[in-house]
């Protein structure tokens, strides 16, 4: 049976290669880190309806963190091409080629995508087949042989690199899924031995210990993460790593005064070899003394916590220090200097996802909105500089900083604080437009609406109907900003006809129930923490439209790792969320809809087409964006 499976797999690979040569080429064939890779696509040999494009390369599994997941191709004669330089840390990746709306998707075969393997001096580097094994569920979502295929590639990885730590553990976990209880126990012991060996290979190195932690999580032994840290504390209490873990454990204690005393004891153990571990202790002490109004003690630690190593997160920490000093009106001159330093260094602020690997250092993920995010951070820093100047009784300087920041300031909380400063100066004429800006960014915030309502009332707008019209006008303004963005991202993909969804009474949801309605379908699961975290915001939008016959909410348990009973019990245990819960019975629905992670929210128009797709946890931003999408679709169909 295994031989038959391997033969079928080899046949699929040969067919994929034939198709690849006919329609898509990847050069060089054995690319190495630092090489420029060229992907070429010939639409005339494909099923693409619109041969003129544009076309895109969509990476569906990749560790090219600094690259966009969707790369636009450029037309060169009859071919479409994209070129990029493989980063130093590059490893296996797979991709498809698609048109703008993904109505046409070109891949190597029905069950495989195009693939890039990475070589060094003509030899595959470690991790390629490990990456391939990870990609199997992405490449062939409907296969009945996913586990067997993953096992096949993990064994190939280990045949080349028998010491590949992660591949060893992943293979053990796969084998445990089909093993009996006794065999599972033996495999778990084998996995734990692999992790123990990794730990002993370099117990002083943080990067190695991170891999040890990862190993326990892979094996499902989460409880051992704390125990291995305790082993480090017991065996190496005064080493850098031991001090670091002792401090982390200490910070969990609730009595801050007792923590400060114990930090003092640990500081007596400081040496040249372990001094770098005390950064978190200085941070704790600085924060403690600021909160207790002790500027003398706080001043001792500020120089120590602002001489960190050059890692990207220090800027975020500095920002927090400025905010802490400003909130407690302490050491404002120091806060001003640190804040101006932040302003000078804003280009290095970590606004994008940053990953750290011992082999590569810090990697900043590609973020097409990075420039806009940096502009928003810069505006916040300038607003804080204005607030510091106001506390230092420098109103002219404060107003100048406010004037610079307000046009691009997007923080509703900071805008509200700036407006309150204007009110303290008895300057309602300046406060009202700032509160209007705050309202446009947070129209669901009752405190901001109340402040603005009081301000315009005080300014002479005492007619209730006039004030209501005023807020309606503001609502229209903030929605127009979203509408302009929606024109760039709106799609038009039909929602599948064949659905198998039931409510919490097991009554089927019919396509007829969705007709002539704007439908919000939110995919979630009980184990998905970001999904649950988004519910309070989603619920606020639901309550606004609960009685609107044009709008329907479908809070859909994806069925991934959950049964109907799981969904039912969770809904009953959380009655504060009274929106309509449903359960997905079609295991292929996520594949049909190209949903690879949750939470994912789809917004359908009245004709049953998917017009918007929201992926990931957005927090409070969901309130405005989802509300605006609903209203946009209403206006679009008038």
mmCIF file of C-alpha atoms in Angstrom, residues 18 59 74 91 127 136 143 169 218 234 246 290 299 346-348 391 394-395 443 453 457 505 522 576 629 632 634:
data_model
loop_
_atom_site.group_PDB
_atom_site.id
_atom_site.type_symbol
_atom_site.label_atom_id
_atom_site.label_comp_id
_atom_site.label_asym_id
_atom_site.label_seq_id
_atom_site.Cartn_x
_atom_site.Cartn_y
_atom_site.Cartn_z
ATOM 1 C CA UNK A 18 5.125 18.871 -17.287
ATOM 2 C CA UNK A 59 2.654 32.832 -2.045
ATOM 3 C CA UNK A 74 5.019 42.696 -15.158
ATOM 4 C CA UNK A 91 13.656 28.176 2.345
ATOM 5 C CA UNK A 127 14.374 22.643 5.957
ATOM 6 C CA UNK A 136 0.731 19.970 2.033
ATOM 7 C CA UNK A 143 -6.778 15.253 -0.104
ATOM 8 C CA UNK A 169 9.389 16.260 16.414
ATOM 9 C CA UNK A 218 4.823 20.810 19.245
ATOM 10 C CA UNK A 234 17.810 25.476 39.658
ATOM 11 C CA UNK A 246 14.265 34.297 37.945
ATOM 12 C CA UNK A 290 7.355 56.705 38.640
ATOM 13 C CA UNK A 299 16.058 59.085 37.624
ATOM 14 C CA UNK A 346 10.586 57.278 14.032
ATOM 15 C CA UNK A 347 11.645 55.522 10.815
ATOM 16 C CA UNK A 348 12.931 52.645 12.967
ATOM 17 C CA UNK A 391 2.507 70.567 31.393
ATOM 18 C CA UNK A 394 4.823 76.369 27.473
ATOM 19 C CA UNK A 395 1.472 76.977 25.725
ATOM 20 C CA UNK A 443 -17.830 57.282 16.544
ATOM 21 C CA UNK A 453 -22.134 67.138 22.423
ATOM 22 C CA UNK A 457 -24.095 72.830 23.261
ATOM 23 C CA UNK A 505 -31.687 24.331 16.772
ATOM 24 C CA UNK A 522 -18.134 35.607 10.656
ATOM 25 C CA UNK A 576 -24.273 38.301 26.463
ATOM 26 C CA UNK A 629 -19.058 48.310 4.617
ATOM 27 C CA UNK A 632 -21.548 51.257 1.479
ATOM 28 C CA UNK A 634 -26.668 49.734 0.888
#
